[in-house]
mmCIF file of C-alpha atoms in Angstrom:
data_model
loop_
_atom_site.group_PDB
_atom_site.id
_atom_site.type_symbol
_atom_site.label_atom_id
_atom_site.label_comp_id
_atom_site.label_asym_id
_atom_site.label_seq_id
_atom_site.Cartn_x
_atom_site.Cartn_y
_atom_site.Cartn_z
ATOM 1 C CA MET A 164 -3.225 -6.878 25.075
ATOM 2 C CA ALA A 165 -1.710 -3.446 24.393
ATOM 3 C CA GLN A 166 1.509 -4.721 26.140
ATOM 4 C CA SER A 167 1.838 -7.820 23.950
ATOM 5 C CA THR A 168 1.341 -5.583 20.861
ATOM 6 C CA GLN A 169 4.118 -3.273 22.050
ATOM 7 C CA VAL A 170 6.763 -6.158 22.590
ATOM 8 C CA ARG A 171 6.502 -7.471 19.019
ATOM 9 C CA THR A 172 9.527 -6.918 17.015
ATOM 10 C CA GLY A 173 10.001 -4.064 14.622
ATOM 11 C CA TRP A 174 10.145 -6.378 11.612
ATOM 12 C CA TYR A 175 6.601 -7.432 12.374
ATOM 13 C CA LEU A 176 5.523 -3.895 12.082
ATOM 14 C CA LEU A 177 7.182 -3.333 8.643
ATOM 15 C CA GLY A 178 4.988 -3.512 5.590
ATOM 16 C CA PRO A 179 2.985 -0.431 4.663
ATOM 17 C CA ALA A 180 5.798 1.280 2.929
ATOM 18 C CA PHE A 181 6.556 -1.719 0.786
ATOM 19 C CA VAL A 182 2.856 -1.632 -0.514
ATOM 20 C CA ALA A 183 3.326 2.087 -1.315
ATOM 21 C CA ALA A 184 6.676 1.407 -2.888
ATOM 22 C CA ILE A 185 4.975 -0.668 -5.657
ATOM 23 C CA ALA A 186 3.992 2.781 -7.286
ATOM 24 C CA TYR A 187 7.687 3.386 -7.692
ATOM 25 C CA VAL A 188 8.200 0.378 -9.836
ATOM 26 C CA ASP A 189 5.100 0.420 -11.895
ATOM 27 C CA PRO A 190 5.190 -0.063 -15.785
ATOM 28 C CA GLY A 191 5.447 3.606 -16.225
ATOM 29 C CA ASN A 192 8.745 3.531 -14.521
ATOM 30 C CA VAL A 193 9.627 0.768 -16.864
ATOM 31 C CA ALA A 194 8.947 2.822 -19.944
ATOM 32 C CA ALA A 195 10.450 5.989 -18.630
ATOM 33 C CA ASN A 196 13.635 4.310 -17.429
ATOM 34 C CA VAL A 197 14.084 2.023 -20.294
ATOM 35 C CA SER A 198 13.580 5.040 -22.669
ATOM 36 C CA ALA A 199 16.200 7.128 -20.810
ATOM 37 C CA GLY A 200 18.735 4.409 -20.834
ATOM 38 C CA ALA A 201 18.291 3.368 -24.465
ATOM 39 C CA GLN A 202 18.388 7.144 -25.658
ATOM 40 C CA PHE A 203 20.923 8.628 -23.184
ATOM 41 C CA GLY A 204 22.753 5.732 -21.626
ATOM 42 C CA PHE A 205 23.860 6.390 -18.037
ATOM 43 C CA LEU A 206 23.168 10.129 -18.206
ATOM 44 C CA LEU A 207 19.999 10.335 -16.257
ATOM 45 C CA LEU A 208 20.944 7.795 -13.493
ATOM 46 C CA TRP A 209 21.214 10.706 -11.158
ATOM 47 C CA VAL A 210 17.589 11.458 -11.687
ATOM 48 C CA ILE A 211 16.470 8.089 -10.245
ATOM 49 C CA VAL A 212 18.686 8.681 -7.265
ATOM 50 C CA ALA A 213 17.346 12.281 -6.580
ATOM 51 C CA ALA A 214 13.679 11.242 -7.209
ATOM 52 C CA ASN A 215 13.973 8.165 -4.658
ATOM 53 C CA VAL A 216 15.599 10.480 -1.976
ATOM 54 C CA MET A 217 12.701 12.916 -2.327
ATOM 55 C CA ALA A 218 10.169 10.268 -2.468
ATOM 56 C CA GLY A 219 11.497 8.715 0.789
ATOM 57 C CA LEU A 220 10.967 12.010 2.647
ATOM 58 C CA VAL A 221 7.527 12.442 1.133
ATOM 59 C CA GLN A 222 6.295 8.952 2.069
ATOM 60 C CA TYR A 223 7.469 9.221 5.508
ATOM 61 C CA LEU A 224 5.652 12.455 6.021
ATOM 62 C CA SER A 225 2.651 10.886 4.653
ATOM 63 C CA ALA A 226 2.719 7.983 6.973
ATOM 64 C CA LYS A 227 3.528 10.233 9.863
ATOM 65 C CA LEU A 228 0.339 12.337 9.136
ATOM 66 C CA GLY A 229 -1.748 9.212 9.329
ATOM 67 C CA LEU A 230 -0.236 7.802 12.475
ATOM 68 C CA VAL A 231 -0.380 11.287 14.363
ATOM 69 C CA THR A 232 -3.656 12.662 13.162
ATOM 70 C CA GLY A 233 -5.676 9.342 12.453
ATOM 71 C CA ARG A 234 -6.647 10.896 9.167
ATOM 72 C CA THR A 235 -5.623 10.123 5.623
ATOM 73 C CA LEU A 236 -4.092 12.835 3.505
ATOM 74 C CA PRO A 237 -7.379 13.411 1.525
ATOM 75 C CA GLU A 238 -9.306 13.595 4.715
ATOM 76 C CA ALA A 239 -6.961 16.082 6.357
ATOM 77 C CA VAL A 240 -6.935 18.191 3.165
ATOM 78 C CA GLY A 241 -10.771 17.879 2.651
ATOM 79 C CA VAL A 242 -11.711 19.096 6.146
ATOM 80 C CA ARG A 243 -9.942 22.391 5.515
ATOM 81 C CA MET A 244 -11.665 23.177 2.095
ATOM 82 C CA THR A 245 -14.914 24.511 1.031
ATOM 83 C CA ARG A 246 -17.091 22.179 -0.812
ATOM 84 C CA ALA A 247 -16.305 23.684 -4.321
ATOM 85 C CA ALA A 248 -12.608 23.509 -3.595
ATOM 86 C CA ARG A 249 -12.864 19.902 -2.347
ATOM 87 C CA LEU A 250 -14.700 18.893 -5.514
ATOM 88 C CA ALA A 251 -12.051 20.627 -7.633
ATOM 89 C CA TYR A 252 -9.299 18.943 -5.707
ATOM 90 C CA TRP A 253 -10.999 15.585 -6.110
ATOM 91 C CA VAL A 254 -11.341 16.010 -9.970
ATOM 92 C CA GLN A 255 -7.508 16.501 -10.317
ATOM 93 C CA ALA A 256 -6.740 13.523 -7.994
ATOM 94 C CA GLU A 257 -9.146 11.440 -10.106
ATOM 95 C CA ILE A 258 -7.277 12.580 -13.240
ATOM 96 C CA VAL A 259 -4.198 11.400 -11.781
ATOM 97 C CA ALA A 260 -5.608 8.188 -10.774
ATOM 98 C CA MET A 261 -6.783 7.699 -14.388
ATOM 99 C CA ALA A 262 -3.259 8.385 -15.797
ATOM 100 C CA THR A 263 -1.920 5.921 -13.096
ATOM 101 C CA ASP A 264 -4.217 3.158 -14.405
ATOM 102 C CA VAL A 265 -3.178 3.837 -17.925
ATOM 103 C CA ALA A 266 0.381 2.986 -17.123
ATOM 104 C CA GLU A 267 -0.376 0.003 -14.934
ATOM 105 C CA VAL A 268 -2.971 -1.626 -17.295
ATOM 106 C CA ILE A 269 -0.960 -1.008 -20.432
ATOM 107 C CA GLY A 270 2.049 -2.358 -18.786
ATOM 108 C CA GLY A 271 0.432 -5.596 -17.784
ATOM 109 C CA ALA A 272 -1.192 -5.913 -21.218
ATOM 110 C CA VAL A 273 2.323 -5.540 -22.834
ATOM 111 C CA ALA A 274 3.770 -8.116 -20.698
ATOM 112 C CA LEU A 275 0.944 -10.646 -21.337
ATOM 113 C CA ARG A 276 1.508 -10.083 -25.233
ATOM 114 C CA ILE A 277 5.184 -10.738 -24.760
ATOM 115 C CA LEU A 278 4.665 -13.881 -22.770
ATOM 116 C CA PHE A 279 1.379 -15.418 -24.105
ATOM 117 C CA HIS A 280 0.917 -13.601 -27.280
ATOM 118 C CA LEU A 281 -2.411 -12.077 -26.133
ATOM 119 C CA PRO A 282 -3.972 -9.153 -27.816
ATOM 120 C CA LEU A 283 -3.339 -5.982 -25.864
ATOM 121 C CA LEU A 284 -7.122 -5.335 -25.255
ATOM 122 C CA LEU A 285 -7.436 -8.734 -23.835
ATOM 123 C CA GLY A 286 -4.375 -8.413 -21.871
ATOM 124 C CA GLY A 287 -5.711 -5.082 -20.470
ATOM 125 C CA VAL A 288 -8.972 -6.716 -19.275
ATOM 126 C CA ILE A 289 -7.042 -9.617 -17.673
ATOM 127 C CA THR A 290 -4.821 -7.112 -15.868
ATOM 128 C CA GLY A 291 -7.965 -5.229 -14.614
ATOM 129 C CA VAL A 292 -9.583 -8.400 -13.220
ATOM 130 C CA VAL A 293 -6.476 -9.593 -11.530
ATOM 131 C CA SER A 294 -6.149 -6.476 -9.889
ATOM 132 C CA LEU A 295 -9.647 -6.890 -8.424
ATOM 133 C CA LEU A 296 -8.787 -10.196 -7.236
ATOM 134 C CA LEU A 297 -5.857 -8.780 -5.304
ATOM 135 C CA LEU A 298 -7.997 -6.144 -3.845
ATOM 136 C CA GLY A 299 -10.331 -8.798 -2.644
ATOM 137 C CA ILE A 300 -7.404 -10.266 -0.449
ATOM 138 C CA GLN A 301 -7.278 -6.765 1.212
ATOM 139 C CA ASP A 302 -11.040 -6.598 1.630
ATOM 140 C CA ARG A 303 -11.702 -10.176 2.968
ATOM 141 C CA ARG A 304 -8.385 -11.374 4.596
ATOM 142 C CA GLY A 305 -7.028 -8.067 5.961
ATOM 143 C CA GLN A 306 -4.203 -5.653 5.233
ATOM 144 C CA GLN A 307 -1.402 -7.651 6.613
ATOM 145 C CA LEU A 308 -1.882 -10.639 4.098
ATOM 146 C CA PHE A 309 -2.286 -7.979 1.323
ATOM 147 C CA GLU A 310 0.892 -6.410 2.372
ATOM 148 C CA ARG A 311 2.714 -9.878 2.079
ATOM 149 C CA VAL A 312 1.096 -10.499 -1.404
ATOM 150 C CA ILE A 313 2.262 -7.295 -2.577
ATOM 151 C CA THR A 314 5.823 -7.502 -1.049
ATOM 152 C CA GLY A 315 5.984 -10.924 -2.793
ATOM 153 C CA LEU A 316 5.278 -9.388 -6.132
ATOM 154 C CA LEU A 317 7.731 -6.680 -5.382
ATOM 155 C CA LEU A 318 10.360 -9.329 -4.885
ATOM 156 C CA VAL A 319 9.384 -10.886 -8.244
ATOM 157 C CA ILE A 320 9.610 -7.458 -9.919
ATOM 158 C CA ALA A 321 13.279 -6.874 -8.292
ATOM 159 C CA ILE A 322 14.422 -10.292 -9.671
ATOM 160 C CA GLY A 323 12.907 -9.729 -13.066
ATOM 161 C CA PHE A 324 14.726 -6.418 -13.791
ATOM 162 C CA THR A 325 17.995 -7.196 -12.047
ATOM 163 C CA ALA A 326 18.506 -10.737 -13.272
ATOM 164 C CA SER A 327 20.593 -9.763 -16.369
ATOM 165 C CA PHE A 328 23.313 -8.332 -14.175
ATOM 166 C CA PHE A 329 24.379 -11.987 -13.409
ATOM 167 C CA VAL A 330 25.313 -12.061 -17.029
ATOM 168 C CA ALA A 331 26.745 -8.689 -17.692
ATOM 169 C CA THR A 332 27.508 -5.927 -15.196
ATOM 170 C CA PRO A 333 27.742 -2.163 -16.219
ATOM 171 C CA PRO A 334 31.173 -0.501 -16.159
ATOM 172 C CA PRO A 335 31.718 1.228 -12.808
ATOM 173 C CA ASP A 336 33.142 4.442 -14.149
ATOM 174 C CA GLU A 337 30.091 5.029 -16.326
ATOM 175 C CA VAL A 338 27.677 4.383 -13.487
ATOM 176 C CA LEU A 339 29.457 6.881 -11.478
ATOM 177 C CA GLY A 340 29.495 9.300 -14.330
ATOM 178 C CA GLY A 341 25.718 8.850 -14.491
ATOM 179 C CA LEU A 342 25.463 10.337 -10.823
ATOM 180 C CA LEU A 343 26.635 13.806 -11.984
ATOM 181 C CA PRO A 344 23.443 15.824 -12.580
ATOM 182 C CA ARG A 345 23.254 17.030 -16.173
ATOM 183 C CA PHE A 346 21.024 17.146 -19.310
ATOM 184 C CA ARG A 347 21.619 16.602 -23.053
ATOM 185 C CA GLY A 348 18.928 18.525 -24.824
ATOM 186 C CA THR A 349 15.210 19.026 -24.419
ATOM 187 C CA GLU A 350 14.179 15.315 -24.799
ATOM 188 C CA SER A 351 16.554 14.384 -21.968
ATOM 189 C CA VAL A 352 14.577 17.016 -19.774
ATOM 190 C CA LEU A 353 11.268 15.695 -20.901
ATOM 191 C CA LEU A 354 12.306 12.140 -20.037
ATOM 192 C CA ALA A 355 13.734 13.406 -16.537
ATOM 193 C CA ALA A 356 10.253 14.815 -15.747
ATOM 194 C CA ALA A 357 8.588 11.508 -16.797
ATOM 195 C CA MET A 358 11.110 9.670 -14.553
ATOM 196 C CA LEU A 359 10.147 12.057 -11.765
ATOM 197 C CA GLY A 360 6.439 11.471 -12.465
ATOM 198 C CA ALA A 361 7.018 7.672 -12.399
ATOM 199 C CA THR A 362 8.732 7.805 -9.007
ATOM 200 C CA VAL A 363 7.091 10.545 -6.847
ATOM 201 C CA MET A 364 3.672 9.172 -7.318
ATOM 202 C CA PRO A 365 0.668 11.315 -6.106
ATOM 203 C CA HIS A 366 -1.510 8.286 -5.487
ATOM 204 C CA ALA A 367 1.305 6.712 -3.256
ATOM 205 C CA VAL A 368 1.557 10.000 -1.239
ATOM 206 C CA TYR A 369 -2.185 9.851 -0.527
ATOM 207 C CA LEU A 370 -2.354 6.157 0.201
ATOM 208 C CA HIS A 371 0.592 5.887 2.574
ATOM 209 C CA SER A 372 -1.231 7.925 5.193
ATOM 210 C CA GLY A 373 -4.036 5.473 5.265
ATOM 211 C CA LEU A 374 -1.878 2.341 4.956
ATOM 212 C CA ALA A 375 -0.020 3.491 8.081
ATOM 213 C CA ARG A 376 -3.231 4.373 10.066
ATOM 214 C CA ASP A 377 -5.012 1.319 9.244
ATOM 215 C CA ARG A 378 -1.987 -0.833 10.081
ATOM 216 C CA HIS A 379 -0.903 0.759 13.383
ATOM 217 C CA GLY A 380 -4.023 2.685 14.459
ATOM 218 C CA HIS A 381 -3.960 6.197 15.933
ATOM 219 C CA PRO A 382 -1.602 5.715 18.921
ATOM 220 C CA ALA A 383 -1.722 8.428 21.723
ATOM 221 C CA PRO A 384 1.340 10.587 22.135
ATOM 222 C CA GLY A 385 4.062 8.979 23.979
ATOM 223 C CA PRO A 386 6.710 6.150 23.736
ATOM 224 C CA TRP A 387 4.639 3.842 21.679
ATOM 225 C CA ARG A 388 4.045 6.370 19.010
ATOM 226 C CA ARG A 389 7.545 7.520 18.893
ATOM 227 C CA ARG A 390 8.495 3.870 18.414
ATOM 228 C CA LEU A 391 6.135 3.585 15.641
ATOM 229 C CA LEU A 392 7.502 6.705 13.883
ATOM 230 C CA ARG A 393 11.110 5.125 14.157
ATOM 231 C CA ILE A 394 9.928 1.785 12.703
ATOM 232 C CA THR A 395 8.111 3.830 9.906
ATOM 233 C CA ARG A 396 11.232 5.453 9.102
ATOM 234 C CA LEU A 397 12.974 2.168 8.722
ATOM 235 C CA ASP A 398 10.190 0.861 6.746
ATOM 236 C CA VAL A 399 10.369 3.839 4.382
ATOM 237 C CA GLY A 400 13.936 3.607 4.014
ATOM 238 C CA LEU A 401 14.185 -0.133 3.170
ATOM 239 C CA ALA A 402 11.214 0.077 0.782
ATOM 240 C CA MET A 403 12.881 3.155 -0.910
ATOM 241 C CA VAL A 404 16.302 1.362 -1.317
ATOM 242 C CA VAL A 405 14.491 -1.714 -3.027
ATOM 243 C CA ALA A 406 12.477 0.575 -5.292
ATOM 244 C CA GLY A 407 15.493 2.793 -6.034
ATOM 245 C CA ALA A 408 17.736 -0.328 -6.978
ATOM 246 C CA VAL A 409 14.970 -1.707 -9.244
ATOM 247 C CA ASN A 410 14.611 1.665 -11.039
ATOM 248 C CA GLY A 411 18.251 2.015 -11.435
ATOM 249 C CA ALA A 412 18.501 -1.536 -12.684
ATOM 250 C CA MET A 413 15.914 -0.810 -15.420
ATOM 251 C CA LEU A 414 17.970 2.326 -16.715
ATOM 252 C CA LEU A 415 21.297 0.270 -16.499
ATOM 253 C CA VAL A 416 19.993 -2.814 -18.213
ATOM 254 C CA ALA A 417 18.740 -0.494 -21.171
ATOM 255 C CA ALA A 418 21.995 1.571 -21.073
ATOM 256 C CA LEU A 419 24.030 -1.666 -21.352
ATOM 257 C CA ASN A 420 22.017 -3.690 -23.849
ATOM 258 C CA MET A 421 20.049 -1.137 -25.920
ATOM 259 C CA GLN A 422 21.866 1.866 -26.599
ATOM 260 C CA GLY A 423 22.623 2.368 -30.211
ATOM 261 C CA ARG A 424 20.181 -0.338 -31.102
ATOM 262 C CA GLY A 425 17.213 0.271 -33.440
ATOM 263 C CA GLY A 426 13.770 -0.329 -32.007
ATOM 264 C CA THR A 427 14.558 -0.215 -28.450
ATOM 265 C CA GLY A 428 12.261 2.766 -27.633
ATOM 266 C CA THR A 429 9.345 0.346 -27.074
ATOM 267 C CA ILE A 430 9.058 -2.215 -24.326
ATOM 268 C CA ASP A 431 8.774 -5.013 -26.785
ATOM 269 C CA GLY A 432 12.060 -3.599 -28.415
ATOM 270 C CA ALA A 433 13.642 -3.638 -24.941
ATOM 271 C CA TYR A 434 12.590 -7.384 -24.308
ATOM 272 C CA ALA A 435 13.979 -8.172 -27.667
ATOM 273 C CA ALA A 436 17.201 -6.566 -27.058
ATOM 274 C CA VAL A 437 17.643 -8.240 -23.669
ATOM 275 C CA ARG A 438 16.751 -11.549 -25.444
ATOM 276 C CA ASP A 439 19.342 -10.971 -28.319
ATOM 277 C CA THR A 440 22.012 -9.565 -26.224
ATOM 278 C CA VAL A 441 21.965 -11.337 -22.899
ATOM 279 C CA ASN A 442 19.744 -14.490 -23.287
ATOM 280 C CA PRO A 443 16.084 -15.701 -23.729
ATOM 281 C CA THR A 444 15.654 -16.792 -20.029
ATOM 282 C CA ILE A 445 16.649 -13.398 -18.668
ATOM 283 C CA ALA A 446 14.331 -11.752 -21.303
ATOM 284 C CA VAL A 447 11.443 -13.985 -20.023
ATOM 285 C CA LEU A 448 12.474 -12.749 -16.215
ATOM 286 C CA PHE A 449 12.302 -9.286 -17.587
ATOM 287 C CA ALA A 450 8.748 -9.750 -18.917
ATOM 288 C CA ILE A 451 7.679 -11.628 -15.737
ATOM 289 C CA GLY A 452 8.755 -8.595 -13.722
ATOM 290 C CA LEU A 453 6.912 -6.284 -15.920
ATOM 291 C CA LEU A 454 3.853 -8.408 -15.521
ATOM 292 C CA ALA A 455 4.050 -8.594 -11.688
ATOM 293 C CA SER A 456 4.631 -4.913 -11.756
ATOM 294 C CA GLY A 457 1.294 -4.138 -13.778
ATOM 295 C CA LEU A 458 -0.787 -6.525 -11.652
ATOM 296 C CA ALA A 459 0.554 -5.277 -8.269
ATOM 297 C CA SER A 460 0.589 -1.621 -9.051
ATOM 298 C CA SER A 461 -2.783 -1.671 -10.703
ATOM 299 C CA SER A 462 -4.439 -3.135 -7.452
ATOM 300 C CA VAL A 463 -2.462 -0.668 -5.353
ATOM 301 C CA GLY A 464 -3.564 2.239 -7.563
ATOM 302 C CA ALA A 465 -7.240 1.253 -7.275
ATOM 303 C CA TYR A 466 -6.973 0.950 -3.508
ATOM 304 C CA ALA A 467 -5.629 4.454 -3.428
ATOM 305 C CA GLY A 468 -8.354 5.680 -5.682
ATOM 306 C CA ALA A 469 -10.991 4.364 -3.224
ATOM 307 C CA MET A 470 -9.151 6.058 -0.373
ATOM 308 C CA ILE A 471 -9.033 9.475 -2.231
ATOM 309 C CA MET A 472 -12.677 9.294 -3.067
ATOM 310 C CA GLN A 473 -13.778 8.528 0.427
ATOM 311 C CA GLY A 474 -11.548 11.099 1.882
ATOM 312 C CA LEU A 475 -12.700 13.998 -0.407
ATOM 313 C CA LEU A 476 -16.385 12.977 -1.263
ATOM 314 C CA TYR A 477 -17.156 11.385 2.056
ATOM 315 C CA ARG A 478 -18.748 8.440 0.300
ATOM 316 C CA SER A 479 -17.646 4.989 -0.567
ATOM 317 C CA VAL A 480 -18.204 3.650 -4.064
ATOM 318 C CA PRO A 481 -18.053 -0.121 -4.719
ATOM 319 C CA MET A 482 -14.662 -1.236 -5.688
ATOM 320 C CA VAL A 483 -15.996 -2.861 -9.037
ATOM 321 C CA VAL A 484 -17.751 0.325 -10.132
ATOM 322 C CA ARG A 485 -14.628 2.446 -9.280
ATOM 323 C CA ARG A 486 -12.334 -0.002 -11.007
ATOM 324 C CA LEU A 487 -14.527 0.116 -14.319
ATOM 325 C CA VAL A 488 -14.342 3.890 -14.285
ATOM 326 C CA THR A 489 -10.519 4.229 -14.015
ATOM 327 C CA LEU A 490 -9.940 1.163 -16.249
ATOM 328 C CA ALA A 491 -11.914 2.683 -19.138
ATOM 329 C CA PRO A 492 -9.393 5.229 -20.497
ATOM 330 C CA ALA A 493 -6.593 2.481 -20.502
ATOM 331 C CA LEU A 494 -8.707 0.060 -22.406
ATOM 332 C CA LEU A 495 -9.848 2.837 -24.736
ATOM 333 C CA ILE A 496 -6.159 3.517 -25.584
ATOM 334 C CA LEU A 497 -5.661 -0.137 -26.178
ATOM 335 C CA ALA A 498 -8.575 -0.594 -28.291
ATOM 336 C CA VAL A 499 -7.637 2.376 -30.711
ATOM 337 C CA GLY A 500 -4.138 1.177 -31.055
ATOM 338 C CA LEU A 501 -1.987 4.034 -29.713
ATOM 339 C CA ASP A 502 1.687 3.195 -29.100
ATOM 340 C CA PRO A 503 1.863 1.613 -25.760
ATOM 341 C CA THR A 504 5.356 2.728 -24.730
ATOM 342 C CA ARG A 505 4.840 6.455 -25.684
ATOM 343 C CA THR A 506 1.548 6.382 -23.908
ATOM 344 C CA LEU A 507 3.128 5.066 -20.788
ATOM 345 C CA VAL A 508 5.758 7.888 -20.864
ATOM 346 C CA LEU A 509 3.137 10.572 -21.465
ATOM 347 C CA SER A 510 0.962 9.118 -18.728
ATOM 348 C CA GLN A 511 3.988 9.781 -16.273
ATOM 349 C CA VAL A 512 4.040 13.313 -17.512
ATOM 350 C CA VAL A 513 0.483 13.665 -16.626
ATOM 351 C CA LEU A 514 1.167 12.279 -13.160
ATOM 352 C CA SER A 515 4.070 14.862 -12.659
ATOM 353 C CA PHE A 516 1.332 17.568 -12.644
ATOM 354 C CA GLY A 517 -0.499 16.137 -9.710
ATOM 355 C CA ILE A 518 2.734 15.848 -7.616
ATOM 356 C CA PRO A 519 2.776 19.401 -6.116
ATOM 357 C CA LEU A 520 -1.055 19.231 -5.249
ATOM 358 C CA ALA A 521 -0.112 16.161 -3.177
ATOM 359 C CA VAL A 522 3.296 17.188 -1.796
ATOM 360 C CA LEU A 523 2.683 20.907 -0.751
ATOM 361 C CA PRO A 524 -0.416 20.302 1.255
ATOM 362 C CA LEU A 525 1.378 17.430 2.869
ATOM 363 C CA VAL A 526 4.256 19.564 4.009
ATOM 364 C CA ALA A 527 2.023 22.387 5.240
ATOM 365 C CA LEU A 528 -0.060 19.770 7.360
ATOM 366 C CA THR A 529 2.793 18.033 8.912
ATOM 367 C CA SER A 530 4.466 21.531 9.781
ATOM 368 C CA ASP A 531 1.369 22.571 11.638
ATOM 369 C CA ARG A 532 1.988 22.289 15.446
ATOM 370 C CA ALA A 533 -1.704 22.796 16.280
ATOM 371 C CA LEU A 534 -2.409 19.421 14.218
ATOM 372 C CA MET A 535 0.812 17.454 14.786
ATOM 373 C CA GLY A 536 1.558 18.475 18.490
ATOM 374 C CA ASP A 537 5.124 17.374 19.607
ATOM 375 C CA ASP A 538 5.585 15.302 16.247
ATOM 376 C CA VAL A 539 5.383 18.374 14.085
ATOM 377 C CA ASN A 540 8.296 18.442 11.446
ATOM 378 C CA HIS A 541 11.667 19.681 12.510
ATOM 379 C CA ARG A 542 12.400 23.040 10.881
ATOM 380 C CA LEU A 543 14.949 21.506 8.631
ATOM 381 C CA THR A 544 12.455 18.692 7.479
ATOM 382 C CA THR A 545 9.929 21.504 6.819
ATOM 383 C CA ALA A 546 12.572 23.481 4.781
ATOM 384 C CA ILE A 547 13.717 20.420 2.726
ATOM 385 C CA GLY A 548 10.046 19.471 2.282
ATOM 386 C CA TRP A 549 9.139 22.765 0.782
ATOM 387 C CA LEU A 550 12.186 22.883 -1.285
ATOM 388 C CA VAL A 551 11.275 19.363 -2.901
ATOM 389 C CA GLY A 552 7.744 20.738 -3.573
ATOM 390 C CA VAL A 553 9.086 23.907 -5.132
ATOM 391 C CA LEU A 554 11.615 22.029 -7.302
ATOM 392 C CA ILE A 555 9.035 19.627 -8.575
ATOM 393 C CA SER A 556 6.671 22.607 -9.375
ATOM 394 C CA LEU A 557 9.235 24.408 -11.238
ATOM 395 C CA LEU A 558 10.185 21.136 -13.271
ATOM 396 C CA ASN A 559 6.502 21.013 -14.346
ATOM 397 C CA VAL A 560 6.625 24.569 -15.449
ATOM 398 C CA VAL A 561 9.643 23.662 -17.789
ATOM 399 C CA LEU A 562 7.775 20.355 -18.892
ATOM 400 C CA ILE A 563 4.747 22.563 -19.934
ATOM 401 C CA TYR A 564 6.905 24.995 -21.890
ATOM 402 C CA LEU A 565 8.781 22.188 -23.524
ATOM 403 C CA THR A 566 5.610 20.243 -24.519
ATOM 404 C CA LEU A 567 3.998 23.406 -25.863
ATOM 405 C CA LYS A 568 7.055 24.309 -27.862
ATOM 406 C CA GLY A 569 7.170 20.766 -29.209
#
């Protein structure tokens, strides 16, 4: 049986990274990337490229931790903490999970309003219910079918946000210019931080360790583990290419069709701009992509939240109860009528504060030879990992300063 498992093709073993990649194309990305493109054109395209490269490294380290140790990142962190420290760490992770849900539920609600003219609050409730149904697939039918469903939704998202390129393509010279790192005022720095928070997602970092372990088990040291690690690198690489292309498409669509137009600072305005400047069919595909993004990322976020709670509190909470807890802030925001797009961008800023608390422990754990054995990080990987964590932390300090100053 073990031999038959090992002869399966590498393609069959792909999948966990594509589930984690949904976090990188959620409605928070739409809000941050569309705002960046509408306000600054192609200026911040380099942020998407840099964020996806960093995300690829982080996601691979997370998957490697799960495969090599047989533990999720929350479990590996929790066993090294005192009870008080573990509870404090869980609180910040829960706040991040709630901020994640705000972005995903609001995005789904906005898409349902665009497509079917539903009230935002009703759209938020529908998004929450559908995410529970998607989680039911994972619970009752297994992880592989869940991976296929989520990967299918990722394909819908990709089509929805790249369809306009079949009508109009961005100028190559301006796209290349957008790859040069630079800012233009404090608002561009704030948007860059939001884009980073929307791309390197803390809950995806926690989740990937569990996805890899649950899919591939805890293989013993040797050729089979090394093969799984190679396949995991391929899995992460392909998923990040897809996520990066979709994120780049969001910004390019906004830069091409919305720059200089009034009212494009909202997702509704972005939809209207695509409808008016491209055509209505492409605009509907844009809205469908947003809806798929909200539904898929909401279910993946709830999955991650359950894994975080189990790893840090050593207890399992019924998914319905957990879903209601994290859903409440998003529904409250919709009920009081706060601006959805601005709330989406700010939720990504909140997420950015949780990134160092996920990334830095991950780098430390995967650099520990006593824990990882022969699969410990290469010195260069460790150095780059620490550099990524420190850069993100410094950007958050700048973000706090700009927010307080504003």
